[in-house]
Amino acid sequence: MKYFLLSVLFLFAITTSAQVIPEPQKVSGTIVNDNSLLPIPNANIININKVKGVTTNASGFFEMEVSVSDTLHISILGYRSLRVRVTNDWLKNGTAKILMTEKAIALEEVIVRKYDLTGYLEIDSKLIPEKENYRYSISGLPQAYEAGESSPNAFTRVLGSIFNPADMLYNFFGNKPKELKKLKAMKKDDTVRNLLESKFDRETIAVLLGVDKKEIAEILQRCNYSESFIQTANDLQIMDAISACYEEYKVLSKKHERYIKE
């Protein structure tokens, strides 16, 4: 009888837990120009909470899996980026029209200077220095490498930040564990990867990590990435660099904790 009651309780617990898990929900929307009301194709929509992305079709339409209170980051070249919160009303109605505003800038007015990136791929790709340090990523390899003259190893500064609670890396890596876990999730989503590979403005990375764009450069400097890499790498390479530094930090931090206990 005792074992029977335990079995019943076990089955009840499984049934209860299964009921608690919410079913996936979807919302859809159409993104249009707020002036002409024409649809905007190829706009990028990223669910910041789930790190999943989609793009709008030729009619400006998209559909994606969400939960209530998720935040969607919407961006496309030439328009002001938007952040839209998923509400119960949106989930109930199922669809929405989202207006985007064009940026007041013309491509022909952009002044190009060395390392002064514009956000336009056609221009920024021509600003890569030929004789300075540059970190390259090769598909299939777990790590990137920096060519040119040898750069100081990041080991010293990363290790130093572990011993110094006031260090910028210590504060960043210690206070944002959830955001940093998103780095691996970013690589798994093709839409997010393709978007980061084509961008140079650090906006999407800053949104996903919950930091200011200026902090990204500081993080990479503390990890001893060269100035030319920081200024010229695309957002996907920047993401890989932060991820590599974070993994090195975690390994060294665990070794440090083990050493203290011993």
Short mmCIF file of N, CA and C in Angstrom, two decimals, residues 82-237:
data_model
loop_
_atom_site.label_atom_id
_atom_site.label_comp_id
_atom_site.label_asym_id
_atom_site.label_seq_id
_atom_site.Cartn_x
_atom_site.Cartn_y
_atom_site.Cartn_z
N LEU A 82 13.75 49.58 -33.17
CA LEU A 82 12.63 49.60 -32.22
C LEU A 82 12.75 48.44 -31.24
N ARG A 83 12.22 48.65 -30.05
CA ARG A 83 12.02 47.57 -29.10
C ARG A 83 10.55 47.51 -28.76
N VAL A 84 9.95 46.34 -28.96
CA VAL A 84 8.52 46.18 -28.77
C VAL A 84 8.28 45.07 -27.75
N ARG A 85 7.48 45.36 -26.73
CA ARG A 85 7.16 44.37 -25.70
C ARG A 85 5.93 43.55 -26.11
N VAL A 86 6.00 42.24 -25.91
CA VAL A 86 4.87 41.35 -26.22
C VAL A 86 3.86 41.45 -25.08
N THR A 87 2.67 41.90 -25.40
CA THR A 87 1.62 42.09 -24.40
C THR A 87 0.55 41.00 -24.53
N ASN A 88 -0.30 40.92 -23.51
CA ASN A 88 -1.41 39.97 -23.56
C ASN A 88 -2.37 40.31 -24.69
N ASP A 89 -2.55 41.60 -24.95
CA ASP A 89 -3.44 42.02 -26.03
C ASP A 89 -2.91 41.54 -27.38
N TRP A 90 -1.60 41.64 -27.56
CA TRP A 90 -1.00 41.18 -28.83
C TRP A 90 -1.18 39.68 -28.98
N LEU A 91 -0.94 38.96 -27.87
CA LEU A 91 -1.12 37.51 -27.92
C LEU A 91 -2.57 37.15 -28.20
N LYS A 92 -3.50 37.93 -27.65
CA LYS A 92 -4.92 37.67 -27.86
C LYS A 92 -5.34 37.96 -29.29
N ASN A 93 -4.88 39.09 -29.82
CA ASN A 93 -5.24 39.47 -31.19
C ASN A 93 -4.44 38.69 -32.23
N GLY A 94 -3.22 38.32 -31.89
CA GLY A 94 -2.42 37.49 -32.79
C GLY A 94 -1.56 38.27 -33.76
N THR A 95 -1.94 39.48 -34.10
CA THR A 95 -1.18 40.22 -35.10
C THR A 95 -1.17 41.71 -34.76
N ALA A 96 -0.23 42.44 -35.37
CA ALA A 96 -0.12 43.88 -35.12
C ALA A 96 0.60 44.54 -36.28
N LYS A 97 0.36 45.85 -36.43
CA LYS A 97 1.09 46.64 -37.44
C LYS A 97 2.11 47.49 -36.70
N ILE A 98 3.36 47.41 -37.14
CA ILE A 98 4.45 48.12 -36.48
C ILE A 98 5.04 49.14 -37.45
N LEU A 99 5.13 50.39 -37.01
CA LEU A 99 5.63 51.47 -37.85
C LEU A 99 7.10 51.74 -37.55
N MET A 100 7.91 51.90 -38.61
CA MET A 100 9.31 52.23 -38.45
C MET A 100 9.62 53.55 -39.15
N THR A 101 10.51 54.33 -38.54
CA THR A 101 10.85 55.66 -39.05
C THR A 101 12.22 55.63 -39.72
N GLU A 102 12.28 56.22 -40.91
CA GLU A 102 13.56 56.29 -41.61
C GLU A 102 14.51 57.24 -40.89
N LYS A 103 15.80 56.90 -40.93
CA LYS A 103 16.81 57.79 -40.36
C LYS A 103 17.02 58.97 -41.29
N ALA A 104 17.26 60.12 -40.72
CA ALA A 104 17.48 61.33 -41.51
C ALA A 104 18.94 61.44 -41.91
N ILE A 105 19.37 60.51 -42.77
CA ILE A 105 20.75 60.52 -43.25
C ILE A 105 20.79 59.92 -44.64
N ALA A 106 21.58 60.49 -45.51
CA ALA A 106 21.73 59.98 -46.86
C ALA A 106 23.12 59.39 -47.01
N LEU A 107 23.24 58.31 -47.75
CA LEU A 107 24.52 57.63 -47.89
C LEU A 107 25.58 58.54 -48.48
N GLU A 108 25.17 59.40 -49.43
CA GLU A 108 26.16 60.26 -50.07
C GLU A 108 26.71 61.33 -49.13
N GLU A 109 26.05 61.53 -47.97
CA GLU A 109 26.51 62.54 -47.03
C GLU A 109 27.47 61.99 -45.99
N VAL A 110 27.68 60.66 -45.99
CA VAL A 110 28.56 60.04 -45.00
C VAL A 110 30.01 60.40 -45.28
N ILE A 111 30.71 60.93 -44.27
CA ILE A 111 32.12 61.26 -44.41
C ILE A 111 32.94 60.08 -43.91
N VAL A 112 33.76 59.53 -44.76
CA VAL A 112 34.52 58.33 -44.42
C VAL A 112 35.90 58.71 -43.91
N ARG A 113 36.21 58.28 -42.67
CA ARG A 113 37.55 58.44 -42.12
C ARG A 113 38.04 57.07 -41.67
N LYS A 114 39.34 56.92 -41.53
CA LYS A 114 39.89 55.66 -41.07
C LYS A 114 39.34 55.33 -39.69
N TYR A 115 38.77 54.13 -39.57
CA TYR A 115 38.21 53.60 -38.33
C TYR A 115 36.93 54.31 -37.90
N ASP A 116 36.43 55.24 -38.68
CA ASP A 116 35.17 55.89 -38.36
C ASP A 116 34.07 55.15 -39.12
N LEU A 117 33.57 54.05 -38.53
CA LEU A 117 32.66 53.17 -39.24
C LEU A 117 31.28 53.79 -39.39
N THR A 118 30.66 53.52 -40.52
CA THR A 118 29.39 54.15 -40.86
C THR A 118 28.19 53.26 -40.59
N GLY A 119 28.40 51.95 -40.54
CA GLY A 119 27.28 51.02 -40.42
C GLY A 119 26.83 50.50 -41.76
N TYR A 120 27.39 51.02 -42.86
CA TYR A 120 27.08 50.54 -44.19
C TYR A 120 28.15 49.56 -44.63
N LEU A 121 27.75 48.32 -44.88
CA LEU A 121 28.69 47.25 -45.17
C LEU A 121 29.59 47.59 -46.35
N GLU A 122 29.03 48.20 -47.40
CA GLU A 122 29.81 48.50 -48.60
C GLU A 122 30.98 49.43 -48.31
N ILE A 123 30.80 50.34 -47.35
CA ILE A 123 31.87 51.28 -47.00
C ILE A 123 32.80 50.69 -45.95
N ASP A 124 32.22 50.14 -44.88
CA ASP A 124 33.04 49.68 -43.77
C ASP A 124 33.97 48.54 -44.15
N SER A 125 33.55 47.69 -45.11
CA SER A 125 34.40 46.57 -45.51
C SER A 125 35.68 47.04 -46.19
N LYS A 126 35.70 48.29 -46.67
CA LYS A 126 36.89 48.82 -47.33
C LYS A 126 37.84 49.52 -46.36
N LEU A 127 37.43 49.61 -45.09
CA LEU A 127 38.25 50.32 -44.10
C LEU A 127 39.17 49.39 -43.32
N ILE A 128 39.16 48.10 -43.64
CA ILE A 128 39.99 47.14 -42.89
C ILE A 128 41.46 47.40 -43.19
N PRO A 129 42.29 47.62 -42.19
CA PRO A 129 43.71 47.87 -42.43
C PRO A 129 44.42 46.63 -42.94
N GLU A 130 45.43 46.83 -43.81
CA GLU A 130 46.12 45.70 -44.42
C GLU A 130 47.33 45.24 -43.63
N LYS A 131 47.94 46.12 -42.82
CA LYS A 131 49.20 45.78 -42.19
C LYS A 131 49.14 45.79 -40.67
N GLU A 132 47.95 45.94 -40.11
CA GLU A 132 47.84 45.97 -38.67
C GLU A 132 47.22 44.67 -38.18
N ASN A 133 47.26 44.46 -36.86
CA ASN A 133 46.72 43.24 -36.29
C ASN A 133 45.24 43.11 -36.62
N TYR A 134 44.84 41.90 -36.95
CA TYR A 134 43.43 41.66 -37.26
C TYR A 134 43.08 40.23 -36.90
N ARG A 135 41.98 40.05 -36.20
CA ARG A 135 41.58 38.71 -35.75
C ARG A 135 40.59 38.11 -36.75
N TYR A 136 40.91 36.91 -37.20
CA TYR A 136 40.10 36.24 -38.21
C TYR A 136 39.39 35.04 -37.59
N SER A 137 38.17 34.79 -38.02
CA SER A 137 37.45 33.59 -37.61
C SER A 137 37.31 32.66 -38.81
N ILE A 138 37.60 31.37 -38.60
CA ILE A 138 37.48 30.38 -39.66
C ILE A 138 36.39 29.39 -39.29
N SER A 139 35.43 29.21 -40.16
CA SER A 139 34.33 28.32 -39.90
C SER A 139 34.84 26.90 -39.65
N GLY A 140 34.36 26.30 -38.55
CA GLY A 140 34.78 24.95 -38.22
C GLY A 140 35.84 24.89 -37.14
N LEU A 141 36.56 26.00 -36.92
CA LEU A 141 37.57 26.04 -35.87
C LEU A 141 36.98 26.64 -34.60
N PRO A 142 37.34 26.09 -33.42
CA PRO A 142 36.74 26.58 -32.18
C PRO A 142 37.21 27.95 -31.76
N GLN A 143 38.40 28.40 -32.26
CA GLN A 143 38.93 29.68 -31.83
C GLN A 143 39.35 30.51 -33.03
N ALA A 144 39.41 31.82 -32.82
CA ALA A 144 39.91 32.72 -33.84
C ALA A 144 41.39 32.98 -33.59
N TYR A 145 42.06 33.64 -34.52
CA TYR A 145 43.45 33.99 -34.30
C TYR A 145 43.70 35.39 -34.82
N GLU A 146 44.73 36.02 -34.27
CA GLU A 146 45.04 37.39 -34.66
C GLU A 146 46.34 37.40 -35.44
N ALA A 147 46.27 37.87 -36.69
CA ALA A 147 47.45 37.86 -37.56
C ALA A 147 48.23 39.15 -37.40
N GLY A 148 49.38 39.22 -38.08
CA GLY A 148 50.21 40.41 -37.99
C GLY A 148 51.20 40.30 -36.86
N GLU A 149 51.65 41.43 -36.33
CA GLU A 149 52.61 41.43 -35.23
C GLU A 149 51.97 40.82 -33.99
N SER A 150 52.78 40.15 -33.21
CA SER A 150 52.24 39.45 -32.04
C SER A 150 51.67 40.45 -31.05
N SER A 151 50.53 40.08 -30.45
CA SER A 151 49.88 40.93 -29.46
C SER A 151 50.07 40.34 -28.08
N PRO A 152 50.01 41.16 -27.02
CA PRO A 152 50.13 40.63 -25.67
C PRO A 152 49.05 39.60 -25.41
N ASN A 153 49.39 38.57 -24.68
CA ASN A 153 48.40 37.53 -24.37
C ASN A 153 47.36 38.07 -23.41
N ALA A 154 46.11 37.65 -23.60
CA ALA A 154 45.04 38.14 -22.74
C ALA A 154 45.09 37.51 -21.35
N PHE A 155 45.89 36.46 -21.18
CA PHE A 155 45.92 35.71 -19.93
C PHE A 155 46.16 36.61 -18.72
N THR A 156 47.15 37.51 -18.83
CA THR A 156 47.56 38.32 -17.69
C THR A 156 46.43 39.21 -17.20
N ARG A 157 45.78 39.90 -18.12
CA ARG A 157 44.72 40.82 -17.70
C ARG A 157 43.49 40.08 -17.21
N VAL A 158 43.14 38.97 -17.87
CA VAL A 158 41.97 38.20 -17.44
C VAL A 158 42.21 37.63 -16.05
N LEU A 159 43.43 37.11 -15.80
CA LEU A 159 43.77 36.58 -14.49
C LEU A 159 43.78 37.70 -13.45
N GLY A 160 44.31 38.87 -13.85
CA GLY A 160 44.35 40.00 -12.94
C GLY A 160 42.97 40.45 -12.50
N SER A 161 41.99 40.36 -13.39
CA SER A 161 40.64 40.80 -13.05
C SER A 161 39.99 39.90 -12.02
N ILE A 162 40.42 38.63 -11.97
CA ILE A 162 39.88 37.68 -11.00
C ILE A 162 40.30 38.08 -9.58
N PHE A 163 41.53 38.56 -9.46
CA PHE A 163 42.05 38.97 -8.15
C PHE A 163 41.61 40.38 -7.76
N ASN A 164 41.07 41.13 -8.70
CA ASN A 164 40.72 42.52 -8.44
C ASN A 164 39.21 42.75 -8.63
N PRO A 165 38.43 42.75 -7.54
CA PRO A 165 36.97 42.92 -7.65
C PRO A 165 36.54 44.24 -8.28
N ALA A 166 37.45 45.20 -8.33
CA ALA A 166 37.11 46.49 -8.93
C ALA A 166 37.36 46.51 -10.43
N ASP A 167 37.94 45.42 -10.96
CA ASP A 167 38.29 45.39 -12.38
C ASP A 167 37.03 45.34 -13.24
N MET A 168 37.12 45.95 -14.42
CA MET A 168 35.97 46.04 -15.31
C MET A 168 35.48 44.66 -15.73
N LEU A 169 36.40 43.74 -16.06
CA LEU A 169 36.00 42.40 -16.47
C LEU A 169 35.32 41.65 -15.33
N TYR A 170 35.85 41.81 -14.12
CA TYR A 170 35.27 41.16 -12.94
C TYR A 170 33.81 41.57 -12.79
N ASN A 171 33.57 42.88 -12.89
CA ASN A 171 32.21 43.39 -12.74
C ASN A 171 31.30 42.94 -13.87
N PHE A 172 31.81 42.98 -15.09
CA PHE A 172 30.97 42.64 -16.24
C PHE A 172 30.63 41.15 -16.25
N PHE A 173 31.65 40.29 -16.17
CA PHE A 173 31.42 38.85 -16.24
C PHE A 173 30.67 38.33 -15.02
N GLY A 174 30.86 38.98 -13.88
CA GLY A 174 30.20 38.52 -12.66
C GLY A 174 28.75 38.95 -12.55
N ASN A 175 28.42 40.08 -13.16
CA ASN A 175 27.07 40.62 -13.00
C ASN A 175 26.10 40.26 -14.11
N LYS A 176 26.61 39.65 -15.19
CA LYS A 176 25.73 39.37 -16.33
C LYS A 176 25.80 37.92 -16.79
N PRO A 177 25.64 36.96 -15.86
CA PRO A 177 25.73 35.56 -16.27
C PRO A 177 24.64 35.14 -17.26
N LYS A 178 23.41 35.66 -17.07
CA LYS A 178 22.31 35.28 -17.96
C LYS A 178 22.55 35.83 -19.37
N GLU A 179 22.99 37.08 -19.43
CA GLU A 179 23.21 37.70 -20.74
C GLU A 179 24.35 37.00 -21.48
N LEU A 180 25.41 36.64 -20.74
CA LEU A 180 26.56 36.01 -21.38
C LEU A 180 26.23 34.59 -21.87
N LYS A 181 25.28 33.95 -21.24
CA LYS A 181 24.85 32.63 -21.71
C LYS A 181 24.19 32.73 -23.09
N LYS A 182 23.70 33.92 -23.42
CA LYS A 182 23.06 34.13 -24.71
C LYS A 182 24.06 34.03 -25.86
N LEU A 183 25.35 34.21 -25.57
CA LEU A 183 26.36 34.20 -26.63
C LEU A 183 26.32 32.88 -27.40
N LYS A 184 26.19 31.77 -26.69
CA LYS A 184 26.12 30.47 -27.36
C LYS A 184 24.82 30.32 -28.14
N ALA A 185 23.75 30.83 -27.55
CA ALA A 185 22.45 30.74 -28.23
C ALA A 185 22.45 31.55 -29.52
N MET A 186 23.18 32.67 -29.54
CA MET A 186 23.24 33.51 -30.74
C MET A 186 23.79 32.73 -31.92
N LYS A 187 24.81 31.90 -31.66
CA LYS A 187 25.46 31.18 -32.75
C LYS A 187 24.55 30.12 -33.36
N LYS A 188 23.57 29.67 -32.59
CA LYS A 188 22.72 28.57 -33.05
C LYS A 188 21.58 29.05 -33.96
N ASP A 189 21.29 30.34 -33.91
CA ASP A 189 20.19 30.88 -34.70
C ASP A 189 20.74 31.53 -35.97
N ASP A 190 20.36 31.00 -37.12
CA ASP A 190 20.90 31.48 -38.39
C ASP A 190 20.57 32.94 -38.65
N THR A 191 19.35 33.36 -38.31
CA THR A 191 18.96 34.74 -38.55
C THR A 191 19.82 35.70 -37.73
N VAL A 192 20.06 35.36 -36.47
CA VAL A 192 20.88 36.21 -35.61
C VAL A 192 22.32 36.23 -36.11
N ARG A 193 22.85 35.06 -36.49
CA ARG A 193 24.23 34.99 -36.99
C ARG A 193 24.40 35.82 -38.26
N ASN A 194 23.49 35.66 -39.19
CA ASN A 194 23.59 36.40 -40.46
C ASN A 194 23.49 37.90 -40.24
N LEU A 195 22.63 38.30 -39.30
CA LEU A 195 22.51 39.73 -39.00
C LEU A 195 23.81 40.27 -38.42
N LEU A 196 24.38 39.57 -37.45
CA LEU A 196 25.62 40.03 -36.81
C LEU A 196 26.78 40.05 -37.80
N GLU A 197 26.78 39.11 -38.73
CA GLU A 197 27.87 39.04 -39.70
C GLU A 197 27.86 40.22 -40.66
N SER A 198 26.70 40.82 -40.85
CA SER A 198 26.58 41.91 -41.81
C SER A 198 26.62 43.29 -41.15
N LYS A 199 26.74 43.32 -39.81
CA LYS A 199 26.68 44.61 -39.11
C LYS A 199 28.02 44.96 -38.46
N PHE A 200 28.24 46.26 -38.31
CA PHE A 200 29.47 46.77 -37.70
C PHE A 200 29.17 47.80 -36.60
N ASP A 201 27.92 48.00 -36.24
CA ASP A 201 27.58 49.11 -35.34
C ASP A 201 27.44 48.70 -33.87
N ARG A 202 27.56 47.41 -33.56
CA ARG A 202 27.53 46.89 -32.18
C ARG A 202 26.16 47.03 -31.51
N GLU A 203 25.17 47.52 -32.23
CA GLU A 203 23.87 47.79 -31.62
C GLU A 203 23.20 46.50 -31.13
N THR A 204 23.15 45.48 -31.99
CA THR A 204 22.46 44.25 -31.62
C THR A 204 23.15 43.55 -30.46
N ILE A 205 24.49 43.52 -30.47
CA ILE A 205 25.22 42.90 -29.37
C ILE A 205 24.94 43.65 -28.07
N ALA A 206 24.95 44.97 -28.12
CA ALA A 206 24.69 45.77 -26.92
C ALA A 206 23.31 45.48 -26.36
N VAL A 207 22.32 45.33 -27.24
CA VAL A 207 20.95 45.05 -26.80
C VAL A 207 20.88 43.67 -26.15
N LEU A 208 21.48 42.67 -26.78
CA LEU A 208 21.41 41.30 -26.27
C LEU A 208 22.17 41.13 -24.96
N LEU A 209 23.28 41.86 -24.79
CA LEU A 209 24.07 41.75 -23.57
C LEU A 209 23.64 42.76 -22.50
N GLY A 210 22.79 43.71 -22.87
CA GLY A 210 22.33 44.69 -21.91
C GLY A 210 23.41 45.65 -21.47
N VAL A 211 24.25 46.08 -22.42
CA VAL A 211 25.33 47.02 -22.10
C VAL A 211 25.30 48.19 -23.08
N ASP A 212 26.07 49.22 -22.76
CA ASP A 212 26.25 50.33 -23.68
C ASP A 212 27.28 49.94 -24.74
N LYS A 213 27.14 50.47 -25.94
CA LYS A 213 28.08 50.13 -27.01
C LYS A 213 29.52 50.47 -26.65
N LYS A 214 29.72 51.53 -25.88
CA LYS A 214 31.07 51.92 -25.49
C LYS A 214 31.72 50.88 -24.59
N GLU A 215 30.91 50.17 -23.79
CA GLU A 215 31.44 49.16 -22.89
C GLU A 215 32.03 47.98 -23.66
N ILE A 216 31.49 47.71 -24.84
CA ILE A 216 31.98 46.58 -25.64
C ILE A 216 33.45 46.78 -25.98
N ALA A 217 33.80 48.01 -26.40
CA ALA A 217 35.20 48.30 -26.72
C ALA A 217 36.08 48.16 -25.48
N GLU A 218 35.59 48.59 -24.31
CA GLU A 218 36.36 48.48 -23.07
C GLU A 218 36.61 47.02 -22.71
N ILE A 219 35.58 46.19 -22.89
CA ILE A 219 35.72 44.76 -22.58
C ILE A 219 36.81 44.13 -23.44
N LEU A 220 36.78 44.42 -24.73
CA LEU A 220 37.76 43.84 -25.65
C LEU A 220 39.16 44.38 -25.38
N GLN A 221 39.27 45.63 -24.97
CA GLN A 221 40.58 46.18 -24.61
C GLN A 221 41.14 45.47 -23.39
N ARG A 222 40.29 45.18 -22.41
CA ARG A 222 40.74 44.46 -21.22
C ARG A 222 41.14 43.03 -21.54
N CYS A 223 40.59 42.49 -22.62
CA CYS A 223 40.96 41.14 -23.06
C CYS A 223 42.15 41.17 -24.02
N ASN A 224 42.74 42.36 -24.21
CA ASN A 224 43.93 42.56 -25.04
C ASN A 224 43.73 42.27 -26.53
N TYR A 225 42.55 42.57 -27.05
CA TYR A 225 42.36 42.54 -28.49
C TYR A 225 42.91 43.83 -29.06
N SER A 226 43.50 43.74 -30.24
CA SER A 226 44.15 44.92 -30.82
C SER A 226 43.11 45.98 -31.19
N GLU A 227 43.56 47.22 -31.24
CA GLU A 227 42.69 48.34 -31.57
C GLU A 227 42.10 48.20 -32.97
N SER A 228 42.90 47.70 -33.92
CA SER A 228 42.40 47.55 -35.28
C SER A 228 41.29 46.51 -35.36
N PHE A 229 41.42 45.45 -34.55
CA PHE A 229 40.35 44.45 -34.52
C PHE A 229 39.07 45.03 -33.92
N ILE A 230 39.21 45.75 -32.82
CA ILE A 230 38.05 46.34 -32.15
C ILE A 230 37.31 47.29 -33.09
N GLN A 231 38.05 48.04 -33.90
CA GLN A 231 37.45 49.05 -34.76
C GLN A 231 36.87 48.47 -36.05
N THR A 232 37.41 47.37 -36.53
CA THR A 232 37.04 46.93 -37.88
C THR A 232 36.30 45.60 -37.95
N ALA A 233 36.29 44.81 -36.90
CA ALA A 233 35.63 43.51 -36.94
C ALA A 233 34.11 43.68 -37.05
N ASN A 234 33.47 42.73 -37.72
CA ASN A 234 32.01 42.79 -37.76
C ASN A 234 31.45 42.30 -36.43
N ASP A 235 30.14 42.45 -36.25
CA ASP A 235 29.54 42.15 -34.95
C ASP A 235 29.64 40.67 -34.58
N LEU A 236 29.64 39.79 -35.57
CA LEU A 236 29.77 38.37 -35.28
C LEU A 236 31.16 38.06 -34.72
N GLN A 237 32.21 38.68 -35.29
CA GLN A 237 33.56 38.49 -34.78
C GLN A 237 33.70 39.08 -33.38
#
